Coordinates of C-alpha atoms in Angstrom, one line a residue:
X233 CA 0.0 0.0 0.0
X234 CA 1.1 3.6 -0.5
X235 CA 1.5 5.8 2.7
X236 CA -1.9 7.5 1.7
X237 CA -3.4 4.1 1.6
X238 CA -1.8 3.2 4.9
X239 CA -2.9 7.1 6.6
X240 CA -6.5 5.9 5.4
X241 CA -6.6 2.3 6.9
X242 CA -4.9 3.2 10.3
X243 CA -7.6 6.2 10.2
X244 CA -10.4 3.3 10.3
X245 CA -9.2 0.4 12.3
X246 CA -9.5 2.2 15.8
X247 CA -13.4 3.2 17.2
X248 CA -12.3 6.6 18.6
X249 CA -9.8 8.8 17.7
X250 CA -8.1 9.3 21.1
X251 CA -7.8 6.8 23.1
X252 CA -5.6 7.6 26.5
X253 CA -4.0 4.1 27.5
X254 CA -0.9 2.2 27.3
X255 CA -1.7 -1.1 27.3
X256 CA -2.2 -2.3 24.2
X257 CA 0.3 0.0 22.9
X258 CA 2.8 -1.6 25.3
X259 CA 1.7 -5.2 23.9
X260 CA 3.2 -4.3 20.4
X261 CA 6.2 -2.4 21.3
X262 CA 7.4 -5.8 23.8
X263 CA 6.5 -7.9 20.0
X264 CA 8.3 -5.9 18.1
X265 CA 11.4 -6.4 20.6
X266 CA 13.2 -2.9 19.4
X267 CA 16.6 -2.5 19.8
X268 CA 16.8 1.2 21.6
X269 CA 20.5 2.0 22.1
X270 CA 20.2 6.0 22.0
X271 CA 19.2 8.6 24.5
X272 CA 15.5 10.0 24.5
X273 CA 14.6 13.2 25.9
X274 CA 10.4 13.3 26.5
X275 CA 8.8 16.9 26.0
X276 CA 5.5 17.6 27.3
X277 CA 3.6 20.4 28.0
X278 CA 0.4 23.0 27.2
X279 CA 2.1 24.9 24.7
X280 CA 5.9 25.7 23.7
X281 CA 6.5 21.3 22.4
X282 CA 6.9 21.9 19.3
X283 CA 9.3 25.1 19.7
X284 CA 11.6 23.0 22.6
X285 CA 12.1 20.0 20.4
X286 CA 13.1 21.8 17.7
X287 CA 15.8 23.6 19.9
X288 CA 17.2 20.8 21.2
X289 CA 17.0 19.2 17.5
X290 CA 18.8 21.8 16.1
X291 CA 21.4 21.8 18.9
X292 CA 21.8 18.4 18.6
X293 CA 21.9 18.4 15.2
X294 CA 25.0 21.3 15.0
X295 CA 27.2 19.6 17.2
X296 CA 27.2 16.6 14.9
X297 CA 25.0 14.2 16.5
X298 CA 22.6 12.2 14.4
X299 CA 19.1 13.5 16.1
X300 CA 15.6 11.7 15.4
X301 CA 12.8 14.1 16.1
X302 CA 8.7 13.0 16.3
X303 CA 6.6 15.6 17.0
X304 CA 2.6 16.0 15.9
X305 CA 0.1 17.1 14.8
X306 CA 1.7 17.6 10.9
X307 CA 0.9 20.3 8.3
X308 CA 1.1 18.9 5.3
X309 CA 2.5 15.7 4.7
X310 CA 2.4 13.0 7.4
X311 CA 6.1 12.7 6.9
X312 CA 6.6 15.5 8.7
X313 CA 6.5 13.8 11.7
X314 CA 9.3 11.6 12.1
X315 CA 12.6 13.2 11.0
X316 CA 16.2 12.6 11.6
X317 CA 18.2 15.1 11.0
X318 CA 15.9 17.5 10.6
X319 CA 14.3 15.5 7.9
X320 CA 11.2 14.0 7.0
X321 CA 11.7 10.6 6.5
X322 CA 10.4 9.1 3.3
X323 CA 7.3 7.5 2.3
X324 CA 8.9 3.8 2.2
X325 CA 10.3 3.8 5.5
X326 CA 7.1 4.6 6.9
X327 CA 5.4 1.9 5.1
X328 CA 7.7 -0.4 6.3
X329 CA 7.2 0.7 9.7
X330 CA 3.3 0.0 9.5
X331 CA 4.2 -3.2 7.8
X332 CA 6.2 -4.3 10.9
X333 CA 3.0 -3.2 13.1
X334 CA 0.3 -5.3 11.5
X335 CA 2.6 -8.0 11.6
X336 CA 2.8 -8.0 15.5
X337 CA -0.5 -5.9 16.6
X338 CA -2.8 -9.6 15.6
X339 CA -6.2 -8.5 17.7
X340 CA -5.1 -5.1 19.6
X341 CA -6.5 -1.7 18.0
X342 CA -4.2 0.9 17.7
X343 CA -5.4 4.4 17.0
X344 CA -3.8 6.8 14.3
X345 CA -1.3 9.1 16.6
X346 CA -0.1 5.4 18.4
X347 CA 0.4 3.7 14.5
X348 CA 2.7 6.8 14.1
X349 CA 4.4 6.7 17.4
X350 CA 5.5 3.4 17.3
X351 CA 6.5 3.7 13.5
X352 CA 8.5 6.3 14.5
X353 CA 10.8 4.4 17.2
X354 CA 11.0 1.7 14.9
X355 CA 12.8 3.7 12.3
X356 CA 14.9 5.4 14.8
X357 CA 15.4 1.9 16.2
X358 CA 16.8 1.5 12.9
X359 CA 18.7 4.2 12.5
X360 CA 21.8 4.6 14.5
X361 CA 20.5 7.3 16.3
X362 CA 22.7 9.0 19.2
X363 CA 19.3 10.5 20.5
X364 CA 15.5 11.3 19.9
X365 CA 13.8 14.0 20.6
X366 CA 9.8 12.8 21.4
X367 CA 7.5 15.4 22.2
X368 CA 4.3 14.2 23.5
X369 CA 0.8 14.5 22.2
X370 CA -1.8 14.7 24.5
X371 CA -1.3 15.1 28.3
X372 CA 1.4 13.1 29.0
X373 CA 0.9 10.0 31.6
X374 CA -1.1 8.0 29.6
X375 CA 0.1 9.6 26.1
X376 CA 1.7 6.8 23.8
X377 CA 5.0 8.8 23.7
X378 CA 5.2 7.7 27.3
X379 CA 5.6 4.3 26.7
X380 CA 8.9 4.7 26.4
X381 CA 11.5 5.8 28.7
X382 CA 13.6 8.7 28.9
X383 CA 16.5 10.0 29.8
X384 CA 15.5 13.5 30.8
X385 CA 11.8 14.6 30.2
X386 CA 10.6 18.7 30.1
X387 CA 7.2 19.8 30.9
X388 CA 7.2 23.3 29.0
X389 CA 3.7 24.8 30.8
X390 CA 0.9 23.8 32.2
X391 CA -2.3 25.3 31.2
X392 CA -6.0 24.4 30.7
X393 CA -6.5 22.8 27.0
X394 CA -8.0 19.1 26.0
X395 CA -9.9 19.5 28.9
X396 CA -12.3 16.9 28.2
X397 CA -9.6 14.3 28.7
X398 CA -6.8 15.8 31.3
X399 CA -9.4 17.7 33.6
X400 CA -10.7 21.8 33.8
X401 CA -8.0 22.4 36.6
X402 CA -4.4 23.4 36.3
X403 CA -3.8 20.5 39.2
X404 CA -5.5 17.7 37.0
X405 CA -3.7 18.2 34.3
X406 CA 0.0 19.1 35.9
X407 CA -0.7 15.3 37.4
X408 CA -1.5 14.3 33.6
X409 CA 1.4 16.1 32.2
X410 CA 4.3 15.2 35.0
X411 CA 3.1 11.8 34.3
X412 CA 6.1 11.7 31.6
X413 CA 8.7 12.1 34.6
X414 CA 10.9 9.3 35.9
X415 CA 11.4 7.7 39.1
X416 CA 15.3 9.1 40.8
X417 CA 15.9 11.2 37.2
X418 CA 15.9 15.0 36.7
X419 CA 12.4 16.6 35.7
X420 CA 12.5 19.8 34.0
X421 CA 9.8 22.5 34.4
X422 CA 9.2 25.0 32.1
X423 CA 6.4 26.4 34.1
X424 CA 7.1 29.7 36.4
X425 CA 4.5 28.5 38.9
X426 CA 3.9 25.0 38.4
X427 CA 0.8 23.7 40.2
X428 CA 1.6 21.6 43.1
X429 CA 0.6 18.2 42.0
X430 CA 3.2 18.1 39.5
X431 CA 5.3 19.2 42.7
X432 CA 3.9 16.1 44.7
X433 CA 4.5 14.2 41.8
X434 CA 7.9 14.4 41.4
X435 CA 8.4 14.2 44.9
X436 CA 6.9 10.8 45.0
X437 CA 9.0 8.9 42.9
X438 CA 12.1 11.0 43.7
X439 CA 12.7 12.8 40.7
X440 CA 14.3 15.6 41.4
X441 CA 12.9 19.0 39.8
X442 CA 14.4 21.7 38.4
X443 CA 12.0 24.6 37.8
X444 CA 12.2 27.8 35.3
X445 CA 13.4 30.9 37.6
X446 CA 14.1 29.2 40.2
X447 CA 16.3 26.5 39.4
X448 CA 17.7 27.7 36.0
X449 CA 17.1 31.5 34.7
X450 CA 17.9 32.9 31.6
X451 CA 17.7 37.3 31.3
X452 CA 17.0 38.7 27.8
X453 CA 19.5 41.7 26.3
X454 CA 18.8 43.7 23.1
X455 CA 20.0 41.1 20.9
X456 CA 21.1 38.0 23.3
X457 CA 20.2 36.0 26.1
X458 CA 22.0 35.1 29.7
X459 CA 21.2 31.4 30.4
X460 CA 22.1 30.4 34.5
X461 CA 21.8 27.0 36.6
X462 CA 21.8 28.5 40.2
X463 CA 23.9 31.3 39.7
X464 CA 26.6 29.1 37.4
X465 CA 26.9 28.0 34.2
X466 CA 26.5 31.7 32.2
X467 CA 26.3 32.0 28.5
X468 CA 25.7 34.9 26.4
X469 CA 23.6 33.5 23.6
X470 CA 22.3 34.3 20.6
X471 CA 18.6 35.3 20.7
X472 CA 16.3 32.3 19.1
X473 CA 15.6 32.4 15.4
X474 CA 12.0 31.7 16.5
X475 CA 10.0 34.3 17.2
X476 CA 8.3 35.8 20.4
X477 CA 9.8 36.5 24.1
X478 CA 8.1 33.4 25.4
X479 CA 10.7 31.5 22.8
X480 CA 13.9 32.7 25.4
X481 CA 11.8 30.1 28.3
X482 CA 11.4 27.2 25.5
X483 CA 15.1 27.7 24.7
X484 CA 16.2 27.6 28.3
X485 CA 13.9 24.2 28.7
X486 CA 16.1 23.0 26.0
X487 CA 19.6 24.4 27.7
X488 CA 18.8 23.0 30.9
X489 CA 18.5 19.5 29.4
X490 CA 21.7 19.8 27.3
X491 CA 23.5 20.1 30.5
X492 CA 21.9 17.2 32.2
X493 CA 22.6 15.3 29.1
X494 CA 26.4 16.9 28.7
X495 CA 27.8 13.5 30.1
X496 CA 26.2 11.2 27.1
X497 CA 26.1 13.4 24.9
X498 CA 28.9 16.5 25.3
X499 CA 28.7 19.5 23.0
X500 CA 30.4 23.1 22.4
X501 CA 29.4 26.3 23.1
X502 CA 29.7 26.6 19.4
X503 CA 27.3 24.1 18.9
X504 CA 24.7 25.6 21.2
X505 CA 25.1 29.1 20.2
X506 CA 24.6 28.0 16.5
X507 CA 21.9 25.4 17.6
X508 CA 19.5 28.0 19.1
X509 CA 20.1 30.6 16.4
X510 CA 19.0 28.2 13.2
X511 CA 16.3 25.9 14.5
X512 CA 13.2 26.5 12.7
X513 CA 9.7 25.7 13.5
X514 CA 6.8 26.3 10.7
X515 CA 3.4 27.7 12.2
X516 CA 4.9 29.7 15.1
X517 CA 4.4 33.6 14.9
X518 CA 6.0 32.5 11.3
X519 CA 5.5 35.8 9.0
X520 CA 5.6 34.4 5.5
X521 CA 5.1 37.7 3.1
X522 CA 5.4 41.1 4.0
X523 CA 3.9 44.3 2.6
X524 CA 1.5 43.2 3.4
X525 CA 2.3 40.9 6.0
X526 CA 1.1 37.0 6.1
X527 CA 1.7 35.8 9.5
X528 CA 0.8 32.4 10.9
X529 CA 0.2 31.0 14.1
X530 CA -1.1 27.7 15.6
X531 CA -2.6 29.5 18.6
X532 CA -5.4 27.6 20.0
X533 CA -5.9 27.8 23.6
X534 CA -5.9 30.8 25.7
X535 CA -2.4 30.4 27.1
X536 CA -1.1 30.7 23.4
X537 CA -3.1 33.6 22.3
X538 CA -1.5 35.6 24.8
X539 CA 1.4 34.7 23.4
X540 CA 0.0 35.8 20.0
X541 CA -1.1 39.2 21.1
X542 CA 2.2 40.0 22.8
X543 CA 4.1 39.0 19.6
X544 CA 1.4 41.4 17.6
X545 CA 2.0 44.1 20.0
X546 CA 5.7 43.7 19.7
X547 CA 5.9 43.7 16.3
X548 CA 3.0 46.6 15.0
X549 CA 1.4 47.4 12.0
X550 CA 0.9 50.7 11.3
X551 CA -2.3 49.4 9.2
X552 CA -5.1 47.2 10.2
X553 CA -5.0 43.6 11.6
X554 CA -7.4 40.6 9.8
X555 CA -7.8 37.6 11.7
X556 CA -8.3 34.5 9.3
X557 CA -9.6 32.6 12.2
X558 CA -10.9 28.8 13.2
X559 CA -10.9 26.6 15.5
X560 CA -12.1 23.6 17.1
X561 CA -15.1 23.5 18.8
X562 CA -13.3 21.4 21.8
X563 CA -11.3 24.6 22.8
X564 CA -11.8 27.3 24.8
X565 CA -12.9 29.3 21.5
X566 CA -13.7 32.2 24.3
X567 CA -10.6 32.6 26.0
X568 CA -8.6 32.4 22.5
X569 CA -10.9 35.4 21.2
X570 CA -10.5 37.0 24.5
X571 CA -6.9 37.3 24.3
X572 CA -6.5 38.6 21.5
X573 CA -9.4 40.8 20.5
X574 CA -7.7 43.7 20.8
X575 CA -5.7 43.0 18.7
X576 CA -8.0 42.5 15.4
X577 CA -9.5 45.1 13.2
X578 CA -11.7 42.4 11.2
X579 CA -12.7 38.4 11.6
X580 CA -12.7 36.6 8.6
X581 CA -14.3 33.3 9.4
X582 CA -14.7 29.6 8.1
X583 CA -15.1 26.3 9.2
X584 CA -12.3 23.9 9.4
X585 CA -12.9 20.9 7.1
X586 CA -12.5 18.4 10.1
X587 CA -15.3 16.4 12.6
X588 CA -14.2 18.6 15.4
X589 CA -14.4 21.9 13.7
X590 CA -16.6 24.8 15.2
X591 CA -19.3 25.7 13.3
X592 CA -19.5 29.7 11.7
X593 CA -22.6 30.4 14.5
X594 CA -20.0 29.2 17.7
X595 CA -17.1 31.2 16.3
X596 CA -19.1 34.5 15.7
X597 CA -21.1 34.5 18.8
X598 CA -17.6 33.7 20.3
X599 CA -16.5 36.9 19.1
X600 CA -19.6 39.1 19.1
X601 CA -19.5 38.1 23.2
X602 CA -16.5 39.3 23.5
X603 CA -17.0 42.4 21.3
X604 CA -20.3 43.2 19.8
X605 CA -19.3 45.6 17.3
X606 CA -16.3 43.4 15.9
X607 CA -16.5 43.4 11.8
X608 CA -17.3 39.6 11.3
X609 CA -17.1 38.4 7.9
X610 CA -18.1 34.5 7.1
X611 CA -16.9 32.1 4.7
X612 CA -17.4 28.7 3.0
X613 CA -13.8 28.0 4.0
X614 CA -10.0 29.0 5.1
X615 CA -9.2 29.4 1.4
X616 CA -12.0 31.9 0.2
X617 CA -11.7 33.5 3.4
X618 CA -7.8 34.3 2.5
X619 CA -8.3 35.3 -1.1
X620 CA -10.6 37.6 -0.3
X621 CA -8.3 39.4 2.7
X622 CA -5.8 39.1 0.2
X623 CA -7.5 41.3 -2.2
X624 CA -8.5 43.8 0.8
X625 CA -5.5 44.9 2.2
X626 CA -3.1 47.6 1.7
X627 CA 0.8 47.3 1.9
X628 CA 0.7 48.3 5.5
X629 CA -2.0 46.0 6.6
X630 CA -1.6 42.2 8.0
X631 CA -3.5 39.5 7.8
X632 CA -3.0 36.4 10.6
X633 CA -4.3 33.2 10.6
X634 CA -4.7 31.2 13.5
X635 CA -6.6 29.0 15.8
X636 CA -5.6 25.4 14.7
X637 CA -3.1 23.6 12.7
X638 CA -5.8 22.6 10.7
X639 CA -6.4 26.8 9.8
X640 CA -2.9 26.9 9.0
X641 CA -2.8 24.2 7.0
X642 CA -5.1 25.2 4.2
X643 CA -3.2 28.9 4.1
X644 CA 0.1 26.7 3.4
X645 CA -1.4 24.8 0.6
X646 CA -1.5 28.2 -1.1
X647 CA 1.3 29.7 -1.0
X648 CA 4.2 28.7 -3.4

């Protein structure tokens, strides 16, 4: 079968689409009996993943290690999850991978993200990897990702998205996301006030925490970075290539466990300087065109909006703002149109072409809630709505899409 035949069958096999448990997941790993010889470090976390594993990826990658990286959701091409270094992966090794799976997985159901996960270790497995980076996708304890031990793991933040599943309280789901921590090993938390059963966590299986601002610290310059571990350890460093202020705490997550890893794996300050000032990360406050200016952004829970209106804030236009916006309707659609509100001139709305998408009618009274004057303008979908804000504004105008990967998405798919 081709991968796109593969995608489609793996899409049908399980009944739900998230299912949050490791046993049957742990049945097929033990058949498959993979040989894994390299260093793992686990990232977890509300927002700021994606951005941390492709610090430590690129870091990894500069000082001449060979560096696996799975991460998820994708963009365009499924491929895009499982790279080594800093490559998709093609096609054929994938389909091998799944090959390998239905060999072993006989009665268990596997849904799609745990198909991918495991086809991603076995191609690392197979790779002569000195480590890979795994970043988890959904919660963390009982998230297939966490099936497989690591050498260090990072919880970025910890904030309140995929309620339905980790809990409506920051304390349910720090438990869910610290769930990736190991017993006697150093946990890393990228939190500034991380709620306290993450705390009692950690203390219960004697791991011992290190926590953002208290425990490591970086301070922000014009055009560089101090990075500290209790007072030691000092490096001037280049500011991230990614964009936003909230990038300099990712980038420190991603320090903090280079030097607990310096022992296995020992790099320069070469390596890291050049590491945090080339990694790349699509869909993150990523302008794409300018005059006017095409920005994109995965923003979909309050915490991240923030995010979004400081970056906007921080980088003005001295013409009008158009929000090509969409979103789940599993999200806090609310709080995401709360944070950033003040930030939009106009709403150009769609539905996402997915079973979880928000309907027009939830996203505009989202909005009109939140501001009943706001100029709302509908549309059959993310691509007319683009075209058409396209056409509208002027050199000094911006338009930003956001809400989903899935609203991303369909802006990539037109643009050369």
């Amino acid at each position: 079968m081709s991968l796109k035949d593969w995608l489609g069958y793996i899409e049908s096999i399980h009944p739900s689409t998230i299912d949050l448990t490791l046993e049957r997941i742990k049945v097929v790993v033990e058949r498959l009996n993979l040989d894994i010889s390299f260093s793992i470090i686990t990232v977890g976390g509300t927002n700021g993943k994606g951005s941390t594993c492709a610090i430590l990826e690129s870091i990894y990658k500069e000082a001449g290690y060979k560096v696996g990286c799975y991460t998820s959701p994708h963009f365009l091409h499924f491929n895009e999850r499982i790279k080594i270094q800093a490559n998709p992966v093609s096609d054929d090794l994938i389909c091998e991978a799944f090959t390998k799976i239905e060999s072993v997985r006989k009665e268990i159901s596997l849904t799609y993200f745990e198909y991918g996960t495991i086809a991603a270790m076995i191609i690392f497995a197979d790779a002569d990897l000195d480590i890979a980076i795994l970043e988890v996708g959904l919660g963390g304890r009982l998230d297939a990702v966490n099936v497989f031990d690591s050498d260090c793991a990072i919880v970025t933040s910890i904030d309140l998205d995929h309620m339905d599943y980790l809990g409506h309280t920051r304390e349910a789901i720090g438990f869910e996301k610290a769930g990736i921590y190991r017993a006697n090993k150093i946990a890393i938390c990228g939190d500034f006030d991380p709620p306290q059963s993450l705390i009692n966590h950690c203390e219960s299986i004697q791991a011992e925490l290190k926590i953002i601002g208290k425990d490591f610290a970086y301070e922000a310059h014009h055009d560089s970075f101090d990075f500290s571990i209790e007072s030691s350890f000092v490096m001037n460093l280049p500011l991230p290539s990614l964009q936003g202020f909230f990038q300099l705490t990712n980038a420190s997550n991603a320090l903090m466990a280079v030097k607990i890893m310096e022992d296995q794996l020992p790099l320069t300050e070469a390596a890291i300087q050049q590491g945090i000032a080339s990694a790349l990360l699509p869909g993150r406050f990523q302008e794409v065109k300018t005059n006017p200016s095409l920005i994109l952004d995965v923003a979909h829970n309050p915490h991240a909006a923030r995010s979004l209106s400081d970056n906007l804030r921080a980088h003005s236009a001295s013409g009008k703002t158009i929000a090509i916006f969409s979103i789940l309707r599993d999200k806090d659609i609310l709080g995401v149109v709360e944070a950033v509100s003040l930030d939009i001139d106009a709403w150009y709305i769609a539905e996402i072409q997915n079973e979880r998408a928000a309907n027009i009618d939830t996203i505009s009274n989202a909005i009109q809630k939140v501001n009943p004057s706001a100029h709302i303008v509908p549309f059959k979908n993310i691509q007319e709505a683009y075209q058409f804000a396209s056409n509208e504004v002027a050199r000094n105008d911006r338009i930003i899409a956001f809400g989903s990967f899935f609203t991303v998405a369909e802006i990539m798919k037109l643009i050369p």
